[in-house]
Amino acid sequence: MCKAVTAADDLELVAEVDKDDKLDALSGAEVVVDFTHPGVVMDNLEWCISHGIHTVVGTTGFDDERLETVRGWLAANPGTNSLIAPNFGIAAVLMMHFAAQAARHFESVEIVELHHPHKADAPSGTARRTAELVARARREAGLAPSPDATSTALEGARGATVDDVHVHAVRLAGLIAHQEIIFGGEGETLTIRHDSMSRASFTPGVLLGVRRVGGLDGLTVGLEHLLDL
Ligand SMILES: NC(=O)C1=CN([C@@H]2O[C@H](COP(=O)(O)OP(=O)(O)OC[C@H]3O[C@@H](n4cnc5c(N)ncnc54)[C@H](OP(=O)(O)O)[C@@H]3O)[C@@H](O)[C@H]2O)C=CC1
Ligand SMILES: O=C(O)C1=N[C@H](C(=O)O)C[C@H](O)C1
């Protein structure tokens, strides 16, 4: 991200902060980009927002409670905005969008996310968000939960559930970030798959966020709000 900001003619990289650095180094910044760890991102956000710095956040681990806390900090610091996106890849955002569109047409759905083995969390933020979007679309269409008569002899065999959607997390050397949403209906299935083959896939979305976050209103969750979908 630092390289991408440096390479952009209209942006200036004013500070890089690593784990043991003081956040004071960020004081001159208009926007802070956070790709750190779910365990520290809230402290970083609280500091930035209380210092009137806009934030573009890729770090995962945001549940409703965390988002509500961020909303509270932003409300106490009017004019300061945050963009939090579980995935900054444009194709990944489209994958989520298409999955939400497809969801109401199928009886069954499961999500398989596949990542490098050094990933901090499971399931991925993208998988959680996709499950929420798919579940909302299913609810709005009046669909029942996906049928599942399995009795599981081994805990975990059916993955985790997010909003009643089964999510399976694969961690494998050689992978970067990938996800499939598999839909099933009468005699047919549909698979929507996204692959990040390089971390460069996240930079256009982050740069878009950096350029636009100042014009947003408080908290925005998801890059889709900045795209003309
Ligand atoms: N939204 C999106 O599009 C994407 C989101 N992510 C998410 O971003 C997060 C980071 O992922 P990833 O880049 O793979 O992880 P890495 O471990 O590769 O990078 C995280 C970096 O943050 C550093 N760090 C840890 N704590 C702090 C801190 N308090 N202040 C400053 N720096 C800190 C780490 O230092 P050290 O190495 O010393 O621990 C490390 O260099 C994860 O939550 C991941 O899911 C990742 C890719 C895309
Ligand atoms: O940790 C990663 O690598 C990624 N994290 C994000 C997530 O949890 O969804 C985005 C992408 O999948 C890469």
mmCIF file of C-alpha atoms and ligand atoms in Angstrom:
data_model
loop_
_atom_site.group_PDB
_atom_site.id
_atom_site.type_symbol
_atom_site.label_atom_id
_atom_site.label_comp_id
_atom_site.label_asym_id
_atom_site.label_seq_id
_atom_site.Cartn_x
_atom_site.Cartn_y
_atom_site.Cartn_z
ATOM 1 C CA MET A 1 0.000 0.000 0.000
ATOM 2 C CA CYS A 2 2.876 2.360 0.798
ATOM 3 C CA LYS A 3 4.401 1.687 -2.620
ATOM 4 C CA ALA A 4 1.062 2.292 -4.327
ATOM 5 C CA VAL A 5 0.512 5.609 -2.509
ATOM 6 C CA THR A 6 4.070 6.716 -3.316
ATOM 7 C CA ALA A 7 3.565 5.892 -6.985
ATOM 8 C CA ALA A 8 0.318 7.904 -7.208
ATOM 9 C CA ASP A 9 0.909 11.446 -8.530
ATOM 10 C CA ASP A 10 -1.964 12.951 -6.548
ATOM 11 C CA LEU A 11 -1.098 11.362 -3.178
ATOM 12 C CA GLU A 12 1.771 11.875 -0.758
ATOM 13 C CA LEU A 13 3.023 9.247 1.680
ATOM 14 C CA VAL A 14 3.757 11.204 4.873
ATOM 15 C CA ALA A 15 4.350 8.366 7.354
ATOM 16 C CA GLU A 16 4.734 4.600 7.663
ATOM 17 C CA VAL A 17 3.901 3.091 11.050
ATOM 18 C CA ASP A 18 4.853 -0.426 12.078
ATOM 19 C CA LYS A 19 4.046 -2.388 15.204
ATOM 20 C CA ASP A 20 6.355 -0.731 17.717
ATOM 21 C CA ASP A 21 6.192 2.803 16.285
ATOM 22 C CA LYS A 22 4.361 5.659 18.017
ATOM 23 C CA LEU A 23 1.084 6.688 16.362
ATOM 24 C CA ASP A 24 2.186 10.352 16.797
ATOM 25 C CA ALA A 25 4.051 9.906 13.486
ATOM 26 C CA LEU A 26 0.632 9.974 11.818
ATOM 27 C CA SER A 27 -0.226 13.461 13.086
ATOM 28 C CA GLY A 28 0.303 15.280 9.754
ATOM 29 C CA ALA A 29 -1.723 12.778 7.725
ATOM 30 C CA GLU A 30 -5.137 13.486 6.197
ATOM 31 C CA VAL A 31 -5.877 9.778 5.728
ATOM 32 C CA VAL A 32 -4.535 6.670 7.459
ATOM 33 C CA VAL A 33 -4.677 3.251 5.784
ATOM 34 C CA ASP A 34 -4.809 0.364 8.257
ATOM 35 C CA PHE A 35 -3.871 -3.189 7.284
ATOM 36 C CA THR A 36 -2.673 -4.535 10.619
ATOM 37 C CA HIS A 37 -4.384 -7.123 12.819
ATOM 38 C CA PRO A 38 -7.908 -7.544 14.228
ATOM 39 C CA GLY A 39 -6.372 -7.345 17.723
ATOM 40 C CA VAL A 40 -5.026 -3.801 17.304
ATOM 41 C CA VAL A 41 -7.172 -2.127 14.676
ATOM 42 C CA MET A 42 -9.691 -0.693 17.167
ATOM 43 C CA ASP A 43 -6.963 1.106 19.140
ATOM 44 C CA ASN A 44 -5.562 2.499 15.886
ATOM 45 C CA LEU A 45 -8.989 3.695 14.770
ATOM 46 C CA GLU A 46 -9.811 5.333 18.084
ATOM 47 C CA TRP A 47 -6.539 7.270 17.958
ATOM 48 C CA CYS A 48 -6.958 8.367 14.331
ATOM 49 C CA ILE A 49 -10.606 9.397 14.701
ATOM 50 C CA SER A 50 -9.944 11.326 17.912
ATOM 51 C CA HIS A 51 -7.181 13.194 16.026
ATOM 52 C CA GLY A 52 -9.544 14.043 13.125
ATOM 53 C CA ILE A 53 -7.815 11.749 10.610
ATOM 54 C CA HIS A 54 -9.915 9.900 8.024
ATOM 55 C CA THR A 55 -9.321 6.142 7.908
ATOM 56 C CA VAL A 56 -9.377 3.518 5.163
ATOM 57 C CA VAL A 57 -9.422 0.134 6.825
ATOM 58 C CA GLY A 58 -8.705 -3.255 5.271
ATOM 59 C CA THR A 59 -8.080 -5.063 8.532
ATOM 60 C CA THR A 60 -10.769 -7.641 9.247
ATOM 61 C CA GLY A 61 -12.624 -8.612 12.430
ATOM 62 C CA PHE A 62 -15.474 -6.072 12.314
ATOM 63 C CA ASP A 63 -18.716 -7.385 13.772
ATOM 64 C CA ASP A 64 -21.797 -5.232 14.463
ATOM 65 C CA GLU A 65 -20.542 -4.330 17.925
ATOM 66 C CA ARG A 66 -17.232 -3.011 16.596
ATOM 67 C CA LEU A 67 -18.937 -1.069 13.823
ATOM 68 C CA GLU A 68 -21.265 0.533 16.382
ATOM 69 C CA THR A 69 -18.266 1.571 18.474
ATOM 70 C CA VAL A 70 -16.625 3.163 15.429
ATOM 71 C CA ARG A 71 -19.878 4.981 14.633
ATOM 72 C CA GLY A 72 -19.845 6.384 18.172
ATOM 73 C CA TRP A 73 -16.264 7.675 17.811
ATOM 74 C CA LEU A 74 -17.099 9.258 14.448
ATOM 75 C CA ALA A 75 -20.231 10.895 15.857
ATOM 76 C CA ALA A 76 -18.079 12.469 18.561
ATOM 77 C CA ASN A 77 -15.694 13.788 15.865
ATOM 78 C CA PRO A 78 -17.906 15.261 13.135
ATOM 79 C CA GLY A 79 -16.233 15.705 9.746
ATOM 80 C CA THR A 80 -14.048 12.642 10.247
ATOM 81 C CA ASN A 81 -14.891 9.600 8.124
ATOM 82 C CA SER A 82 -14.005 5.904 7.969
ATOM 83 C CA LEU A 83 -14.211 3.475 5.093
ATOM 84 C CA ILE A 84 -14.044 -0.123 6.303
ATOM 85 C CA ALA A 85 -14.004 -2.750 3.565
ATOM 86 C CA PRO A 86 -13.620 -6.499 4.041
ATOM 87 C CA ASN A 87 -12.138 -6.691 0.556
ATOM 88 C CA PHE A 88 -10.652 -3.910 -1.596
ATOM 89 C CA GLY A 89 -10.380 -6.064 -4.722
ATOM 90 C CA ILE A 90 -12.771 -4.727 -7.366
ATOM 91 C CA ALA A 91 -13.455 -8.261 -8.622
ATOM 92 C CA ALA A 92 -14.074 -9.432 -5.064
ATOM 93 C CA VAL A 93 -16.647 -6.675 -4.570
ATOM 94 C CA LEU A 94 -18.326 -7.770 -7.796
ATOM 95 C CA MET A 95 -18.273 -11.387 -6.587
ATOM 96 C CA MET A 96 -20.184 -10.340 -3.438
ATOM 97 C CA HIS A 97 -22.582 -8.247 -5.507
ATOM 98 C CA PHE A 98 -23.313 -11.095 -7.936
ATOM 99 C CA ALA A 99 -23.700 -13.563 -5.058
ATOM 100 C CA ALA A 100 -26.310 -11.339 -3.439
ATOM 101 C CA GLN A 101 -28.143 -11.137 -6.774
ATOM 102 C CA ALA A 102 -28.074 -14.917 -7.273
ATOM 103 C CA ALA A 103 -29.017 -15.791 -3.695
ATOM 104 C CA ARG A 104 -32.791 -15.521 -3.997
ATOM 105 C CA HIS A 105 -32.908 -17.972 -6.914
ATOM 106 C CA PHE A 106 -31.430 -21.043 -5.144
ATOM 107 C CA GLU A 107 -32.563 -23.417 -2.427
ATOM 108 C CA SER A 108 -29.006 -24.101 -1.190
ATOM 109 C CA VAL A 109 -25.851 -22.073 -0.707
ATOM 110 C CA GLU A 110 -22.429 -22.656 0.857
ATOM 111 C CA ILE A 111 -19.258 -20.545 0.899
ATOM 112 C CA VAL A 112 -15.695 -21.855 0.642
ATOM 113 C CA GLU A 113 -12.910 -19.357 1.307
ATOM 114 C CA LEU A 114 -9.291 -20.315 0.653
ATOM 115 C CA HIS A 115 -6.273 -18.341 1.908
ATOM 116 C CA HIS A 116 -2.546 -18.449 2.609
ATOM 117 C CA PRO A 117 -1.690 -20.231 5.885
ATOM 118 C CA HIS A 118 -0.465 -17.043 7.655
ATOM 119 C CA LYS A 119 -3.891 -15.456 7.683
ATOM 120 C CA ALA A 120 -4.843 -14.138 11.131
ATOM 121 C CA ASP A 121 -8.541 -14.964 11.123
ATOM 122 C CA ALA A 122 -11.100 -17.518 9.960
ATOM 123 C CA PRO A 123 -13.496 -17.243 8.380
ATOM 124 C CA SER A 124 -12.256 -14.348 6.259
ATOM 125 C CA GLY A 125 -13.884 -10.938 6.484
ATOM 126 C CA THR A 126 -14.977 -11.357 2.878
ATOM 127 C CA ALA A 127 -16.688 -14.683 3.627
ATOM 128 C CA ARG A 128 -18.498 -13.197 6.613
ATOM 129 C CA ARG A 129 -19.691 -10.237 4.573
ATOM 130 C CA THR A 130 -20.727 -12.456 1.658
ATOM 131 C CA ALA A 131 -22.698 -14.704 4.007
ATOM 132 C CA GLU A 132 -24.465 -11.671 5.493
ATOM 133 C CA LEU A 133 -25.363 -10.309 2.052
ATOM 134 C CA VAL A 134 -26.545 -13.712 0.803
ATOM 135 C CA ALA A 135 -28.555 -14.312 3.984
ATOM 136 C CA ARG A 136 -30.214 -10.908 3.696
ATOM 137 C CA ALA A 137 -31.169 -11.555 0.067
ATOM 138 C CA ARG A 138 -32.581 -14.973 1.011
ATOM 139 C CA ARG A 139 -34.594 -13.476 3.890
ATOM 140 C CA GLU A 140 -35.991 -10.745 1.641
ATOM 141 C CA ALA A 141 -37.024 -13.436 -0.870
ATOM 142 C CA GLY A 142 -38.728 -15.434 1.904
ATOM 143 C CA LEU A 143 -36.473 -18.492 1.453
ATOM 144 C CA ALA A 144 -36.143 -21.119 4.188
ATOM 145 C CA PRO A 145 -32.661 -22.080 5.472
ATOM 146 C CA SER A 146 -30.703 -24.325 3.075
ATOM 147 C CA PRO A 147 -31.917 -27.916 3.602
ATOM 148 C CA ASP A 148 -29.418 -30.001 5.591
ATOM 149 C CA ALA A 149 -30.286 -33.362 7.131
ATOM 150 C CA THR A 150 -26.677 -34.243 8.042
ATOM 151 C CA SER A 151 -25.786 -35.628 11.449
ATOM 152 C CA THR A 152 -22.170 -34.662 12.123
ATOM 153 C CA ALA A 153 -20.009 -37.243 13.879
ATOM 154 C CA LEU A 154 -17.060 -34.861 13.837
ATOM 155 C CA GLU A 155 -17.418 -31.295 15.065
ATOM 156 C CA GLY A 156 -16.551 -28.816 12.317
ATOM 157 C CA ALA A 157 -17.279 -31.170 9.448
ATOM 158 C CA ARG A 158 -19.914 -28.762 8.120
ATOM 159 C CA GLY A 159 -17.825 -25.644 8.711
ATOM 160 C CA ALA A 160 -19.036 -22.590 10.609
ATOM 161 C CA THR A 161 -22.368 -20.854 10.092
ATOM 162 C CA VAL A 162 -22.768 -17.125 9.541
ATOM 163 C CA ASP A 163 -26.413 -16.045 9.388
ATOM 164 C CA ASP A 164 -27.359 -19.698 8.713
ATOM 165 C CA VAL A 165 -24.953 -19.917 5.738
ATOM 166 C CA HIS A 166 -22.251 -22.602 5.986
ATOM 167 C CA VAL A 167 -18.735 -21.198 5.561
ATOM 168 C CA HIS A 168 -15.651 -23.395 5.079
ATOM 169 C CA ALA A 169 -12.116 -22.034 5.516
ATOM 170 C CA VAL A 170 -9.140 -23.630 3.728
ATOM 171 C CA ARG A 171 -5.565 -22.554 4.649
ATOM 172 C CA LEU A 172 -2.955 -23.692 2.140
ATOM 173 C CA ALA A 173 0.603 -22.766 1.168
ATOM 174 C CA GLY A 174 0.689 -21.323 -2.337
ATOM 175 C CA LEU A 175 -2.656 -19.550 -2.050
ATOM 176 C CA ILE A 176 -3.246 -15.796 -1.675
ATOM 177 C CA ALA A 177 -6.998 -15.092 -1.288
ATOM 178 C CA HIS A 178 -9.825 -16.961 -3.014
ATOM 179 C CA GLN A 179 -13.511 -17.635 -2.498
ATOM 180 C CA GLU A 180 -16.318 -19.661 -4.020
ATOM 181 C CA ILE A 181 -20.021 -19.252 -3.408
ATOM 182 C CA ILE A 182 -21.793 -22.423 -4.499
ATOM 183 C CA PHE A 183 -25.525 -22.239 -5.132
ATOM 184 C CA GLY A 184 -27.693 -25.305 -5.679
ATOM 185 C CA GLY A 185 -31.206 -25.727 -7.053
ATOM 186 C CA GLU A 186 -33.301 -28.222 -8.937
ATOM 187 C CA GLY A 187 -30.820 -30.238 -11.048
ATOM 188 C CA GLU A 188 -28.191 -27.474 -11.351
ATOM 189 C CA THR A 189 -25.567 -25.522 -9.474
ATOM 190 C CA LEU A 190 -23.915 -22.153 -9.926
ATOM 191 C CA THR A 191 -20.414 -21.375 -8.665
ATOM 192 C CA ILE A 192 -19.203 -17.797 -8.377
ATOM 193 C CA ARG A 193 -15.439 -17.731 -7.791
ATOM 194 C CA HIS A 194 -12.948 -14.966 -7.147
ATOM 195 C CA ASP A 195 -9.142 -15.274 -7.058
ATOM 196 C CA SER A 196 -6.626 -12.723 -5.850
ATOM 197 C CA MET A 197 -3.408 -13.871 -7.470
ATOM 198 C CA SER A 198 -1.421 -10.970 -6.023
ATOM 199 C CA ARG A 199 -1.790 -8.459 -3.233
ATOM 200 C CA ALA A 200 -1.652 -5.835 -5.971
ATOM 201 C CA SER A 201 -5.337 -6.706 -6.472
ATOM 202 C CA PHE A 202 -6.173 -4.675 -3.358
ATOM 203 C CA THR A 203 -4.351 -1.448 -4.247
ATOM 204 C CA PRO A 204 -6.736 0.201 -6.789
ATOM 205 C CA GLY A 205 -9.600 -0.114 -4.299
ATOM 206 C CA VAL A 206 -7.505 1.273 -1.450
ATOM 207 C CA LEU A 207 -6.333 4.237 -3.549
ATOM 208 C CA LEU A 208 -9.949 4.923 -4.520
ATOM 209 C CA GLY A 209 -10.834 4.845 -0.825
ATOM 210 C CA VAL A 210 -7.989 7.208 0.100
ATOM 211 C CA ARG A 211 -9.107 9.691 -2.559
ATOM 212 C CA ARG A 212 -12.797 9.529 -1.655
ATOM 213 C CA VAL A 213 -12.953 8.965 2.113
ATOM 214 C CA GLY A 214 -12.868 12.702 2.910
ATOM 215 C CA GLY A 215 -16.125 13.163 0.970
ATOM 216 C CA LEU A 216 -18.003 10.325 2.671
ATOM 217 C CA ASP A 217 -20.336 10.751 5.626
ATOM 218 C CA GLY A 218 -19.155 9.114 8.854
ATOM 219 C CA LEU A 219 -18.854 5.338 8.543
ATOM 220 C CA THR A 220 -19.048 3.531 5.188
ATOM 221 C CA VAL A 221 -18.807 -0.267 5.169
ATOM 222 C CA GLY A 222 -17.819 -1.845 1.878
ATOM 223 C CA LEU A 223 -16.118 -0.548 -1.250
ATOM 224 C CA GLU A 224 -19.297 -1.149 -3.259
ATOM 225 C CA HIS A 225 -20.586 2.240 -2.057
ATOM 226 C CA LEU A 226 -17.802 3.929 -4.051
ATOM 227 C CA LEU A 227 -18.405 1.924 -7.224
ATOM 228 C CA ASP A 228 -21.127 2.351 -9.815
ATOM 229 C CA LEU A 229 -22.524 -1.197 -9.634
HETATM 230 N N1 LIG B 1 -9.727 -5.670 3.038
HETATM 231 C C1 LIG B 1 -8.832 -6.240 2.205
HETATM 232 O O1 LIG B 1 -8.921 -6.094 0.973
HETATM 233 C C2 LIG B 1 -7.712 -7.029 2.777
HETATM 234 C C3 LIG B 1 -7.661 -7.235 4.113
HETATM 235 N N2 LIG B 1 -6.607 -7.863 4.670
HETATM 236 C C4 LIG B 1 -6.615 -7.919 6.119
HETATM 237 O O2 LIG B 1 -5.615 -7.040 6.604
HETATM 238 C C5 LIG B 1 -5.080 -7.551 7.821
HETATM 239 C C6 LIG B 1 -3.578 -7.727 7.659
HETATM 240 O O3 LIG B 1 -3.360 -8.759 6.735
HETATM 241 P P1 LIG B 1 -1.924 -9.042 6.116
HETATM 242 O O4 LIG B 1 -1.413 -7.824 5.438
HETATM 243 O O5 LIG B 1 -2.056 -10.283 5.350
HETATM 244 O O6 LIG B 1 -1.095 -9.332 7.436
HETATM 245 P P2 LIG B 1 0.467 -9.212 7.648
HETATM 246 O O7 LIG B 1 0.761 -9.908 8.937
HETATM 247 O O8 LIG B 1 1.194 -9.600 6.415
HETATM 248 O O9 LIG B 1 0.676 -7.655 7.807
HETATM 249 C C7 LIG B 1 0.206 -6.951 8.904
HETATM 250 C C8 LIG B 1 1.288 -5.955 9.259
HETATM 251 O O10 LIG B 1 0.806 -5.090 10.283
HETATM 252 C C9 LIG B 1 1.822 -5.011 11.260
HETATM 253 N N3 LIG B 1 1.230 -4.647 12.529
HETATM 254 C C10 LIG B 1 0.726 -5.457 13.481
HETATM 255 N N4 LIG B 1 0.271 -4.728 14.503
HETATM 256 C C11 LIG B 1 0.487 -3.429 14.181
HETATM 257 C C12 LIG B 1 0.246 -2.189 14.825
HETATM 258 N N5 LIG B 1 -0.287 -2.150 16.047
HETATM 259 N N6 LIG B 1 0.588 -1.052 14.193
HETATM 260 C C13 LIG B 1 1.155 -1.083 12.979
HETATM 261 N N7 LIG B 1 1.425 -2.227 12.318
HETATM 262 C C14 LIG B 1 1.090 -3.376 12.907
HETATM 263 C C15 LIG B 1 2.474 -6.363 11.262
HETATM 264 O O11 LIG B 1 3.756 -6.316 11.857
HETATM 265 P P3 LIG B 1 4.477 -7.698 12.275
HETATM 266 O O12 LIG B 1 4.785 -8.414 10.999
HETATM 267 O O13 LIG B 1 5.691 -7.208 12.976
HETATM 268 O O14 LIG B 1 3.517 -8.428 13.155
HETATM 269 C C16 LIG B 1 2.549 -6.640 9.774
HETATM 270 O O15 LIG B 1 3.659 -5.996 9.166
HETATM 271 C C17 LIG B 1 -5.839 -8.858 8.100
HETATM 272 O O16 LIG B 1 -6.928 -8.573 8.929
HETATM 273 C C18 LIG B 1 -6.314 -9.258 6.710
HETATM 274 O O17 LIG B 1 -7.440 -10.078 6.745
HETATM 275 C C19 LIG B 1 -5.583 -8.337 3.927
HETATM 276 C C20 LIG B 1 -5.595 -8.192 2.578
HETATM 277 C C21 LIG B 1 -6.681 -7.547 1.884
HETATM 278 O O1 LIG B 2 -5.861 -11.939 5.099
HETATM 279 C C1 LIG B 2 -5.966 -11.841 3.850
HETATM 280 O O2 LIG B 2 -5.067 -12.211 3.081
HETATM 281 C C2 LIG B 2 -7.190 -11.268 3.299
HETATM 282 N N1 LIG B 2 -8.085 -10.795 4.106
HETATM 283 C C3 LIG B 2 -9.336 -10.245 3.747
HETATM 284 C C4 LIG B 2 -10.448 -11.119 4.293
HETATM 285 O O3 LIG B 2 -10.326 -11.639 5.412
HETATM 286 O O4 LIG B 2 -11.468 -11.268 3.618
HETATM 287 C C5 LIG B 2 -9.446 -9.948 2.270
HETATM 288 C C6 LIG B 2 -8.787 -10.972 1.408
HETATM 289 O O5 LIG B 2 -9.518 -12.148 1.479
HETATM 290 C C7 LIG B 2 -7.341 -11.194 1.831
#
